[in-house]
Amino acid sequence: MSESMSTDRPCEGRLAHAPESHPPVARKKVGVVLANLGTPDATDYWSMRRYLNEFLSDQRVVDYARWKWQPLLQTIILTKRPFSSGKAYKSIWNTEADESPLLTITRAQTAKVAAQLKALHGDAVEVDFCMRYGNPSTPSVLERLQAEGCERIVFFPLYPQYGSPTTATANDQAFRSLMKMKWQPALRTVPAYFDHPSYLRALANSVEEAYAGFDTRPSKLVASYHGVPERYLLEGDPYHCHCQKTTRLLRETLGFEREEIDTAFQSQFGPEKWVGPQTVEHVAELARQGHKHIAVISPAFSSDCVETLEEIQEEIRESFLHAGGETFSYIPCLNDRDDHVEALVDILESELAGWLSTPQ
C-alpha cells in the first residue's frame, strides 16, 4: 500500500483526536465501480415504461430538442413500446433469479474482478457495479462507497469503444452524482479499451474456441456493433472509428484474411441515416451471395443482453436463414470469462496506479 494511503489513517468509527460528537469515519479505501447500461426491474408494462422513459429521455441517447421529442415520447412511444420491449425481455429473462441476463452477468463479472483485486491489494479496494439506467443506480453506489471510506474511486464504463450515448452518459451520471455529495471522492474514469491487448486476446480466444467447436468453418465472421446516427460521426464522436479499428485489430490477432470478417451495425431506429451496413440486411445479403454458414460476434457489448440474446439470435438469425443461409452461429459476449476478467483487471491496475501498490 502506498505511503499516501497509510499515513494518518483513521480507524473504523470515531477519530482518535475527535470529540465524541464527531460522526464516524470509515477506513480509507479505493473504490472501483463497473458501470453498465442498465436493465428494467421486471418485464411488465410499468417497469418497462419507467426504464424506457429514463433511457429515451437521456439526451446523450436521443439528442433531439426536448420540446420536439418529449411529447412524441410520452404520448406515443411510451404507450406502445413497453409492450414490445417487455416481450423481448421476457424471451431472455433469467427466471430463476428474476432479473435480466445483463444484471446476472454484470454481478458475476464484479465478483470475479473483486476477487482478483482482493488477491492483489487485500481490503484496500472495494468493488461494486452500477447501471446508468435502472438499478443499482449510479448515485446509490457512489454514495455507498463514499460512506464506506472510498475517498478515491475508479469509474469503469464497460464499453470497449467510446461512444457519447454509452461511455459519455455513464460518466455524466457519475459526475452528476458527485454534485450532490458533501464530501466528494476523487474520481477517475477509465477510457475506451478497444485496442487493449488483453481485451483483443480475450475476444480472439472466444472466436477461436467457438470455431474449434463448429462442424464446418464459417465462411464469414460478422462483427456486429450497436449502431449510431451517421451524424454522430460527422460531429466528432469516435465510436464508428473505434468499431472499425476493433474489427481490424481482431482480424490481425486471429490471423484472418481481410475477406473473412466484416463490420456491421444493428439496432437502428428513427428516420435519420445511421452508420452501416445494417447487420440485419448485411447477413441476408451474405446469404444471397452464397454464404451458407456465418458467425456473428458482438465486440461492443461486454455482457450478453437483449440486443444480443434477442435481436441477434432471433431477428438477425431469421434474416440470414430466410434469405437462404443454412447455419447461423452466435459467439457469446465475453461476459465473465476468465480471460475477460483478467483483461478488466489489467486495465484497472493501470488506472489504479499511484493510488495503490501491491503489498510487500
mmCIF file of C-alpha atoms in Angstrom:
data_model
loop_
_atom_site.group_PDB
_atom_site.id
_atom_site.type_symbol
_atom_site.label_atom_id
_atom_site.label_comp_id
_atom_site.label_asym_id
_atom_site.label_seq_id
_atom_site.Cartn_x
_atom_site.Cartn_y
_atom_site.Cartn_z
ATOM 1 C CA MET A 1 0.000 0.000 0.000
ATOM 2 C CA SER A 2 1.354 3.444 -0.898
ATOM 3 C CA GLU A 3 2.602 5.776 1.827
ATOM 4 C CA SER A 4 -0.082 8.318 0.965
ATOM 5 C CA MET A 5 -2.748 5.721 1.702
ATOM 6 C CA SER A 6 -1.250 4.526 5.004
ATOM 7 C CA THR A 7 -0.272 7.683 6.928
ATOM 8 C CA ASP A 8 -2.636 9.405 9.367
ATOM 9 C CA ARG A 9 -5.188 6.751 8.639
ATOM 10 C CA PRO A 10 -8.392 6.833 10.706
ATOM 11 C CA CYS A 11 -9.672 3.680 12.307
ATOM 12 C CA GLU A 12 -13.187 2.453 11.803
ATOM 13 C CA GLY A 13 -15.525 4.550 13.923
ATOM 14 C CA ARG A 14 -14.550 7.728 15.811
ATOM 15 C CA LEU A 15 -11.277 9.518 15.018
ATOM 16 C CA ALA A 16 -8.723 9.243 17.804
ATOM 17 C CA HIS A 17 -8.476 13.005 18.372
ATOM 18 C CA ALA A 18 -12.061 13.908 17.505
ATOM 19 C CA PRO A 19 -14.728 14.857 20.056
ATOM 20 C CA GLU A 20 -17.307 12.260 20.934
ATOM 21 C CA SER A 21 -19.927 14.138 18.897
ATOM 22 C CA HIS A 22 -17.920 13.729 15.674
ATOM 23 C CA PRO A 23 -19.638 11.379 13.166
ATOM 24 C CA PRO A 24 -17.928 8.029 12.495
ATOM 25 C CA VAL A 25 -15.254 7.992 9.785
ATOM 26 C CA ALA A 26 -14.663 4.875 7.713
ATOM 27 C CA ARG A 27 -11.212 3.469 6.996
ATOM 28 C CA LYS A 28 -9.765 4.855 3.773
ATOM 29 C CA LYS A 29 -10.139 2.640 0.719
ATOM 30 C CA VAL A 30 -10.159 2.970 -3.046
ATOM 31 C CA GLY A 31 -13.425 2.168 -4.803
ATOM 32 C CA VAL A 32 -13.862 0.520 -8.194
ATOM 33 C CA VAL A 33 -17.213 0.775 -9.970
ATOM 34 C CA LEU A 34 -18.044 -1.264 -13.056
ATOM 35 C CA ALA A 35 -20.749 0.648 -14.936
ATOM 36 C CA ASN A 36 -23.087 -0.989 -17.422
ATOM 37 C CA LEU A 37 -26.018 0.261 -19.484
ATOM 38 C CA GLY A 38 -28.978 -0.811 -17.396
ATOM 39 C CA THR A 39 -31.965 -3.059 -17.099
ATOM 40 C CA PRO A 40 -35.652 -2.898 -16.261
ATOM 41 C CA ASP A 41 -36.628 -4.297 -12.872
ATOM 42 C CA ALA A 42 -39.234 -6.558 -14.488
ATOM 43 C CA THR A 43 -40.922 -7.193 -17.834
ATOM 44 C CA ASP A 44 -44.381 -5.792 -17.028
ATOM 45 C CA TYR A 45 -45.704 -2.656 -18.726
ATOM 46 C CA TRP A 46 -44.962 -0.158 -15.950
ATOM 47 C CA SER A 47 -41.480 -1.499 -15.203
ATOM 48 C CA MET A 48 -40.640 -1.306 -18.895
ATOM 49 C CA ARG A 49 -42.144 2.167 -19.188
ATOM 50 C CA ARG A 50 -40.071 3.512 -16.272
ATOM 51 C CA TYR A 51 -36.901 2.043 -17.740
ATOM 52 C CA LEU A 52 -37.573 3.212 -21.299
ATOM 53 C CA ASN A 53 -38.567 6.678 -20.092
ATOM 54 C CA GLU A 54 -35.250 7.088 -18.286
ATOM 55 C CA PHE A 55 -33.292 5.653 -21.212
ATOM 56 C CA LEU A 56 -35.006 7.512 -24.036
ATOM 57 C CA SER A 57 -35.153 10.813 -22.114
ATOM 58 C CA ASP A 58 -31.354 10.878 -21.962
ATOM 59 C CA GLN A 59 -30.205 13.483 -24.471
ATOM 60 C CA ARG A 60 -26.991 11.560 -24.991
ATOM 61 C CA VAL A 61 -29.162 8.762 -26.413
ATOM 62 C CA VAL A 62 -31.727 10.858 -28.288
ATOM 63 C CA ASP A 63 -30.397 14.371 -28.749
ATOM 64 C CA TYR A 64 -33.411 15.964 -30.415
ATOM 65 C CA ALA A 65 -34.781 19.159 -28.881
ATOM 66 C CA ARG A 66 -36.856 18.274 -25.794
ATOM 67 C CA TRP A 67 -39.851 20.294 -26.964
ATOM 68 C CA LYS A 68 -39.972 18.098 -30.056
ATOM 69 C CA TRP A 69 -39.005 14.754 -28.561
ATOM 70 C CA GLN A 70 -40.777 14.597 -25.200
ATOM 71 C CA PRO A 71 -44.362 14.948 -26.491
ATOM 72 C CA LEU A 72 -43.695 12.174 -29.008
ATOM 73 C CA LEU A 73 -42.008 10.009 -26.381
ATOM 74 C CA GLN A 74 -44.627 10.444 -23.682
ATOM 75 C CA THR A 75 -47.773 10.209 -25.806
ATOM 76 C CA ILE A 76 -46.898 7.662 -28.500
ATOM 77 C CA ILE A 77 -43.630 5.776 -27.934
ATOM 78 C CA LEU A 78 -44.088 5.055 -24.227
ATOM 79 C CA THR A 79 -47.662 3.995 -24.846
ATOM 80 C CA LYS A 80 -46.700 1.234 -27.286
ATOM 81 C CA ARG A 81 -43.031 0.336 -26.867
ATOM 82 C CA PRO A 82 -43.210 -1.089 -23.308
ATOM 83 C CA PHE A 83 -45.318 -3.947 -24.704
ATOM 84 C CA SER A 84 -42.879 -4.923 -27.484
ATOM 85 C CA SER A 85 -39.785 -4.359 -25.337
ATOM 86 C CA GLY A 86 -41.349 -6.291 -22.471
ATOM 87 C CA LYS A 87 -41.999 -9.209 -24.818
ATOM 88 C CA ALA A 88 -38.376 -9.144 -25.989
ATOM 89 C CA TYR A 89 -37.055 -9.070 -22.418
ATOM 90 C CA LYS A 90 -39.446 -11.817 -21.353
ATOM 91 C CA SER A 91 -37.988 -14.115 -24.031
ATOM 92 C CA ILE A 92 -34.487 -13.841 -22.487
ATOM 93 C CA TRP A 93 -35.341 -13.188 -18.816
ATOM 94 C CA ASN A 94 -33.409 -15.075 -16.143
ATOM 95 C CA THR A 95 -36.483 -16.532 -14.491
ATOM 96 C CA GLU A 96 -34.521 -18.336 -11.779
ATOM 97 C CA ALA A 97 -33.046 -15.082 -10.428
ATOM 98 C CA ASP A 98 -35.970 -12.978 -11.717
ATOM 99 C CA GLU A 99 -33.686 -10.484 -13.422
ATOM 100 C CA SER A 100 -32.256 -9.680 -16.829
ATOM 101 C CA PRO A 101 -29.183 -11.580 -18.062
ATOM 102 C CA LEU A 102 -27.275 -8.282 -18.158
ATOM 103 C CA LEU A 103 -27.725 -7.886 -14.417
ATOM 104 C CA THR A 104 -26.795 -11.507 -13.723
ATOM 105 C CA ILE A 105 -23.642 -11.299 -15.843
ATOM 106 C CA THR A 106 -22.514 -7.900 -14.544
ATOM 107 C CA ARG A 107 -22.833 -9.164 -10.981
ATOM 108 C CA ALA A 108 -20.710 -12.216 -11.862
ATOM 109 C CA GLN A 109 -18.083 -10.026 -13.560
ATOM 110 C CA THR A 110 -17.945 -7.790 -10.499
ATOM 111 C CA ALA A 111 -17.480 -10.730 -8.130
ATOM 112 C CA LYS A 112 -14.562 -12.080 -10.165
ATOM 113 C CA VAL A 113 -12.908 -8.676 -10.540
ATOM 114 C CA ALA A 114 -13.303 -8.104 -6.795
ATOM 115 C CA ALA A 115 -11.682 -11.463 -6.011
ATOM 116 C CA GLN A 116 -8.669 -10.702 -8.216
ATOM 117 C CA LEU A 117 -8.189 -7.204 -6.814
ATOM 118 C CA LYS A 118 -8.521 -8.522 -3.272
ATOM 119 C CA ALA A 119 -5.747 -11.016 -4.015
ATOM 120 C CA LEU A 120 -3.572 -8.133 -5.210
ATOM 121 C CA HIS A 121 -4.484 -5.408 -2.701
ATOM 122 C CA GLY A 122 -6.280 -7.009 0.205
ATOM 123 C CA ASP A 123 -9.084 -4.958 1.742
ATOM 124 C CA ALA A 124 -7.790 -1.653 0.379
ATOM 125 C CA VAL A 125 -10.115 -1.909 -2.641
ATOM 126 C CA GLU A 126 -13.912 -2.010 -2.609
ATOM 127 C CA VAL A 127 -15.543 -3.183 -5.861
ATOM 128 C CA ASP A 128 -19.161 -2.694 -6.891
ATOM 129 C CA PHE A 129 -21.231 -2.187 -10.034
ATOM 130 C CA CYS A 130 -23.926 0.220 -11.138
ATOM 131 C CA MET A 131 -26.295 0.796 -14.025
ATOM 132 C CA ARG A 132 -26.754 4.013 -15.969
ATOM 133 C CA TYR A 133 -30.491 3.287 -16.190
ATOM 134 C CA GLY A 134 -32.393 1.270 -13.612
ATOM 135 C CA ASN A 135 -30.893 -0.401 -10.550
ATOM 136 C CA PRO A 136 -28.484 -0.413 -8.854
ATOM 137 C CA SER A 137 -28.316 3.255 -9.731
ATOM 138 C CA THR A 138 -25.067 5.165 -10.162
ATOM 139 C CA PRO A 139 -25.802 7.670 -7.356
ATOM 140 C CA SER A 140 -26.687 4.953 -4.838
ATOM 141 C CA VAL A 141 -23.467 3.007 -5.491
ATOM 142 C CA LEU A 142 -21.167 6.042 -5.398
ATOM 143 C CA GLU A 143 -22.812 7.308 -2.210
ATOM 144 C CA ARG A 144 -22.393 3.905 -0.543
ATOM 145 C CA LEU A 145 -18.733 3.653 -1.481
ATOM 146 C CA GLN A 146 -18.019 7.158 -0.253
ATOM 147 C CA ALA A 147 -19.750 6.393 3.053
ATOM 148 C CA GLU A 148 -17.578 3.280 3.414
ATOM 149 C CA GLY A 149 -14.361 5.285 3.149
ATOM 150 C CA CYS A 150 -13.660 5.349 -0.584
ATOM 151 C CA GLU A 151 -12.095 8.772 -0.956
ATOM 152 C CA ARG A 152 -10.860 7.760 -4.412
ATOM 153 C CA ILE A 153 -12.967 5.905 -6.972
ATOM 154 C CA VAL A 154 -12.118 4.424 -10.371
ATOM 155 C CA PHE A 155 -15.255 4.525 -12.512
ATOM 156 C CA PHE A 156 -15.148 1.951 -15.325
ATOM 157 C CA PRO A 157 -17.793 2.159 -18.099
ATOM 158 C CA LEU A 158 -17.901 -1.336 -19.608
ATOM 159 C CA TYR A 159 -17.901 -0.112 -23.217
ATOM 160 C CA PRO A 160 -14.749 -1.066 -25.143
ATOM 161 C CA GLN A 161 -15.412 1.576 -27.817
ATOM 162 C CA TYR A 162 -16.084 5.152 -26.696
ATOM 163 C CA GLY A 163 -19.500 6.498 -27.639
ATOM 164 C CA SER A 164 -21.312 9.570 -26.415
ATOM 165 C CA PRO A 165 -24.588 7.571 -25.899
ATOM 166 C CA THR A 166 -22.719 4.974 -23.811
ATOM 167 C CA THR A 167 -19.384 5.968 -22.228
ATOM 168 C CA ALA A 168 -20.159 9.674 -22.023
ATOM 169 C CA THR A 169 -23.604 9.327 -20.471
ATOM 170 C CA ALA A 170 -22.257 6.870 -17.876
ATOM 171 C CA ASN A 171 -19.575 9.402 -16.937
ATOM 172 C CA ASP A 172 -22.137 12.228 -16.953
ATOM 173 C CA GLN A 173 -24.226 10.364 -14.400
ATOM 174 C CA ALA A 174 -21.206 9.728 -12.186
ATOM 175 C CA PHE A 175 -20.280 13.407 -12.146
ATOM 176 C CA ARG A 176 -23.889 14.459 -11.558
ATOM 177 C CA SER A 177 -23.834 12.171 -8.530
ATOM 178 C CA LEU A 178 -20.762 13.958 -7.149
ATOM 179 C CA MET A 179 -22.561 17.299 -7.414
ATOM 180 C CA LYS A 180 -24.931 16.197 -4.627
ATOM 181 C CA MET A 181 -22.254 14.969 -2.209
ATOM 182 C CA LYS A 182 -20.983 16.987 0.731
ATOM 183 C CA TRP A 183 -17.690 15.101 0.612
ATOM 184 C CA GLN A 184 -16.792 14.241 -2.951
ATOM 185 C CA PRO A 185 -14.402 11.374 -3.625
ATOM 186 C CA ALA A 186 -11.712 11.884 -6.245
ATOM 187 C CA LEU A 187 -12.904 10.192 -9.428
ATOM 188 C CA ARG A 188 -11.005 8.655 -12.322
ATOM 189 C CA THR A 189 -12.848 7.466 -15.413
ATOM 190 C CA VAL A 190 -11.462 4.579 -17.470
ATOM 191 C CA PRO A 191 -11.048 5.424 -21.166
ATOM 192 C CA ALA A 192 -12.057 3.260 -24.110
ATOM 193 C CA TYR A 193 -10.139 -0.017 -24.228
ATOM 194 C CA PHE A 194 -10.987 -1.361 -27.698
ATOM 195 C CA ASP A 195 -7.285 -1.602 -28.579
ATOM 196 C CA HIS A 196 -6.062 -3.032 -25.274
ATOM 197 C CA PRO A 197 -4.065 -6.224 -25.959
ATOM 198 C CA SER A 198 -5.745 -8.206 -23.167
ATOM 199 C CA TYR A 199 -9.230 -7.338 -24.420
ATOM 200 C CA LEU A 200 -8.315 -8.257 -28.001
ATOM 201 C CA ARG A 201 -6.763 -11.530 -26.890
ATOM 202 C CA ALA A 202 -9.892 -12.470 -24.919
ATOM 203 C CA LEU A 203 -12.051 -11.582 -27.918
ATOM 204 C CA ALA A 204 -9.856 -13.656 -30.224
ATOM 205 C CA ASN A 205 -9.889 -16.563 -27.762
ATOM 206 C CA SER A 206 -13.687 -16.596 -27.801
ATOM 207 C CA VAL A 207 -13.701 -16.785 -31.610
ATOM 208 C CA GLU A 208 -11.045 -19.499 -31.764
ATOM 209 C CA GLU A 209 -12.843 -21.617 -29.168
ATOM 210 C CA ALA A 210 -16.162 -21.247 -30.993
ATOM 211 C CA TYR A 211 -14.636 -22.117 -34.365
ATOM 212 C CA ALA A 212 -12.980 -25.186 -32.872
ATOM 213 C CA GLY A 213 -16.418 -26.488 -31.888
ATOM 214 C CA PHE A 214 -18.139 -25.960 -35.248
ATOM 215 C CA ASP A 215 -18.677 -28.885 -37.628
ATOM 216 C CA THR A 216 -17.892 -26.573 -40.548
ATOM 217 C CA ARG A 217 -15.858 -23.370 -40.572
ATOM 218 C CA PRO A 218 -17.953 -20.230 -41.154
ATOM 219 C CA SER A 219 -17.164 -18.507 -44.421
ATOM 220 C CA LYS A 220 -17.696 -15.134 -42.752
ATOM 221 C CA LEU A 221 -17.384 -13.664 -39.266
ATOM 222 C CA VAL A 222 -19.617 -10.626 -38.817
ATOM 223 C CA ALA A 223 -18.640 -8.198 -36.047
ATOM 224 C CA SER A 224 -21.959 -6.548 -35.192
ATOM 225 C CA TYR A 225 -21.854 -3.310 -33.192
ATOM 226 C CA HIS A 226 -24.703 -1.215 -31.865
ATOM 227 C CA GLY A 227 -25.401 1.489 -34.427
ATOM 228 C CA VAL A 228 -25.421 5.288 -34.114
ATOM 229 C CA PRO A 229 -26.693 8.000 -36.446
ATOM 230 C CA GLU A 230 -24.143 8.921 -39.103
ATOM 231 C CA ARG A 231 -24.427 12.489 -37.841
ATOM 232 C CA TYR A 232 -22.570 11.476 -34.662
ATOM 233 C CA LEU A 233 -19.513 10.507 -36.693
ATOM 234 C CA LEU A 234 -19.609 13.807 -38.584
ATOM 235 C CA GLU A 235 -19.895 15.703 -35.281
ATOM 236 C CA GLY A 236 -16.739 14.121 -33.882
ATOM 237 C CA ASP A 237 -17.903 11.050 -31.938
ATOM 238 C CA PRO A 238 -15.119 8.430 -32.429
ATOM 239 C CA TYR A 239 -17.384 5.403 -31.914
ATOM 240 C CA HIS A 240 -17.626 4.377 -35.575
ATOM 241 C CA CYS A 241 -13.837 4.627 -35.974
ATOM 242 C CA HIS A 242 -13.263 2.637 -32.773
ATOM 243 C CA CYS A 243 -15.553 -0.106 -34.075
ATOM 244 C CA GLN A 244 -13.783 -0.303 -37.420
ATOM 245 C CA LYS A 245 -10.420 -0.444 -35.681
ATOM 246 C CA THR A 246 -11.645 -3.148 -33.286
ATOM 247 C CA THR A 247 -12.558 -5.360 -36.238
ATOM 248 C CA ARG A 248 -9.184 -4.768 -37.891
ATOM 249 C CA LEU A 249 -7.246 -5.494 -34.695
ATOM 250 C CA LEU A 250 -9.337 -8.605 -34.035
ATOM 251 C CA ARG A 251 -8.676 -9.819 -37.595
ATOM 252 C CA GLU A 252 -4.940 -9.280 -37.122
ATOM 253 C CA THR A 253 -4.970 -11.039 -33.747
ATOM 254 C CA LEU A 254 -6.810 -14.009 -35.267
ATOM 255 C CA GLY A 255 -4.650 -14.046 -38.380
ATOM 256 C CA PHE A 256 -7.756 -13.934 -40.600
ATOM 257 C CA GLU A 257 -7.737 -12.734 -44.183
ATOM 258 C CA ARG A 258 -9.495 -9.424 -44.823
ATOM 259 C CA GLU A 259 -12.460 -11.077 -46.557
ATOM 260 C CA GLU A 260 -13.122 -13.421 -43.617
ATOM 261 C CA ILE A 261 -14.530 -10.723 -41.311
ATOM 262 C CA ASP A 262 -16.983 -7.848 -41.838
ATOM 263 C CA THR A 263 -18.182 -4.935 -39.717
ATOM 264 C CA ALA A 264 -21.908 -4.186 -39.436
ATOM 265 C CA PHE A 265 -24.214 -2.199 -37.150
ATOM 266 C CA GLN A 266 -27.510 -3.147 -35.532
ATOM 267 C CA SER A 267 -30.436 -1.626 -33.596
ATOM 268 C CA GLN A 268 -31.273 1.259 -35.903
ATOM 269 C CA PHE A 269 -34.384 3.300 -35.082
ATOM 270 C CA GLY A 270 -35.756 6.646 -36.175
ATOM 271 C CA PRO A 271 -35.831 8.326 -39.576
ATOM 272 C CA GLU A 272 -32.294 9.696 -39.977
ATOM 273 C CA LYS A 273 -29.388 7.933 -41.669
ATOM 274 C CA TRP A 274 -27.308 5.625 -39.461
ATOM 275 C CA VAL A 275 -23.841 4.191 -39.951
ATOM 276 C CA GLY A 276 -23.897 0.958 -41.908
ATOM 277 C CA PRO A 277 -24.170 -1.585 -43.227
ATOM 278 C CA GLN A 278 -27.115 -2.673 -41.091
ATOM 279 C CA THR A 279 -26.494 -6.140 -39.658
ATOM 280 C CA VAL A 280 -29.995 -7.434 -40.356
ATOM 281 C CA GLU A 281 -29.650 -6.511 -44.033
ATOM 282 C CA HIS A 282 -25.995 -7.458 -44.344
ATOM 283 C CA VAL A 283 -26.464 -11.064 -43.186
ATOM 284 C CA ALA A 284 -29.313 -11.501 -45.683
ATOM 285 C CA GLU A 285 -27.051 -10.212 -48.443
ATOM 286 C CA LEU A 286 -24.328 -12.665 -47.366
ATOM 287 C CA ALA A 287 -26.845 -15.495 -47.691
ATOM 288 C CA ARG A 288 -27.832 -14.322 -51.155
ATOM 289 C CA GLN A 289 -24.138 -14.269 -52.098
ATOM 290 C CA GLY A 290 -23.917 -17.960 -51.240
ATOM 291 C CA HIS A 291 -22.588 -17.924 -47.691
ATOM 292 C CA LYS A 292 -24.167 -20.952 -46.010
ATOM 293 C CA HIS A 293 -22.528 -20.675 -42.581
ATOM 294 C CA ILE A 294 -21.710 -17.394 -40.867
ATOM 295 C CA ALA A 295 -20.781 -16.500 -37.296
ATOM 296 C CA VAL A 296 -21.708 -13.269 -35.534
ATOM 297 C CA ILE A 297 -19.859 -11.670 -32.632
ATOM 298 C CA SER A 298 -20.689 -8.501 -30.669
ATOM 299 C CA PRO A 299 -17.444 -6.766 -29.639
ATOM 300 C CA ALA A 300 -19.186 -3.623 -28.343
ATOM 301 C CA PHE A 301 -21.115 -5.457 -25.626
ATOM 302 C CA SER A 302 -19.259 -6.585 -22.506
ATOM 303 C CA SER A 303 -22.281 -8.667 -21.452
ATOM 304 C CA ASP A 304 -24.977 -10.501 -23.335
ATOM 305 C CA CYS A 305 -28.215 -8.539 -23.253
ATOM 306 C CA VAL A 306 -31.455 -8.030 -25.157
ATOM 307 C CA GLU A 307 -29.538 -6.733 -28.205
ATOM 308 C CA THR A 308 -27.570 -9.967 -28.464
ATOM 309 C CA LEU A 309 -29.801 -12.649 -26.979
ATOM 310 C CA GLU A 310 -32.984 -11.434 -28.657
ATOM 311 C CA GLU A 311 -32.075 -9.174 -31.587
ATOM 312 C CA ILE A 312 -29.108 -11.140 -32.926
ATOM 313 C CA GLN A 313 -30.231 -14.631 -32.010
ATOM 314 C CA GLU A 314 -33.773 -14.124 -33.244
ATOM 315 C CA GLU A 315 -34.296 -11.236 -35.694
ATOM 316 C CA ILE A 316 -30.860 -11.248 -37.336
ATOM 317 C CA ARG A 317 -30.646 -15.041 -37.371
ATOM 318 C CA GLU A 318 -34.067 -15.208 -39.041
ATOM 319 C CA SER A 319 -32.983 -12.690 -41.680
ATOM 320 C CA PHE A 320 -29.991 -14.845 -42.655
ATOM 321 C CA LEU A 321 -31.926 -18.123 -42.747
ATOM 322 C CA HIS A 322 -34.879 -16.625 -44.608
ATOM 323 C CA ALA A 323 -32.504 -15.363 -47.332
ATOM 324 C CA GLY A 324 -31.087 -18.844 -47.925
ATOM 325 C CA GLY A 325 -28.420 -19.250 -45.271
ATOM 326 C CA GLU A 326 -28.172 -22.602 -43.519
ATOM 327 C CA THR A 327 -26.111 -22.272 -40.334
ATOM 328 C CA PHE A 328 -26.081 -19.150 -38.154
ATOM 329 C CA SER A 329 -23.674 -19.262 -35.203
ATOM 330 C CA TYR A 330 -23.707 -16.626 -32.487
ATOM 331 C CA ILE A 331 -20.497 -16.281 -30.453
ATOM 332 C CA PRO A 332 -21.424 -15.035 -26.957
ATOM 333 C CA CYS A 333 -20.100 -11.825 -25.455
ATOM 334 C CA LEU A 334 -17.055 -12.092 -23.218
ATOM 335 C CA ASN A 335 -19.294 -11.962 -20.129
ATOM 336 C CA ASP A 336 -17.470 -13.373 -17.076
ATOM 337 C CA ARG A 337 -14.922 -15.453 -18.990
ATOM 338 C CA ASP A 338 -11.700 -15.647 -17.007
ATOM 339 C CA ASP A 339 -9.652 -14.038 -19.778
ATOM 340 C CA HIS A 340 -12.143 -11.171 -19.967
ATOM 341 C CA VAL A 341 -11.963 -10.638 -16.214
ATOM 342 C CA GLU A 342 -8.164 -10.692 -16.426
ATOM 343 C CA ALA A 343 -8.351 -8.030 -19.150
ATOM 344 C CA LEU A 344 -10.589 -5.844 -16.989
ATOM 345 C CA VAL A 345 -8.186 -6.229 -14.056
ATOM 346 C CA ASP A 346 -5.193 -5.390 -16.291
ATOM 347 C CA ILE A 347 -6.941 -2.169 -17.307
ATOM 348 C CA LEU A 348 -7.898 -1.359 -13.715
ATOM 349 C CA GLU A 349 -4.361 -1.920 -12.473
ATOM 350 C CA SER A 350 -3.162 0.781 -14.863
ATOM 351 C CA GLU A 351 -5.885 3.168 -13.699
ATOM 352 C CA LEU A 352 -5.189 2.431 -10.021
ATOM 353 C CA ALA A 353 -1.510 3.308 -10.449
ATOM 354 C CA GLY A 354 -0.426 5.894 -7.878
ATOM 355 C CA TRP A 355 -3.437 5.193 -5.722
ATOM 356 C CA LEU A 356 -2.446 1.683 -4.701
ATOM 357 C CA SER A 357 0.589 -0.514 -4.803
ATOM 358 C CA THR A 358 0.893 -4.253 -4.297
ATOM 359 C CA PRO A 359 1.577 -5.059 -0.624
ATOM 360 C CA GLN A 360 5.148 -6.188 0.015
#
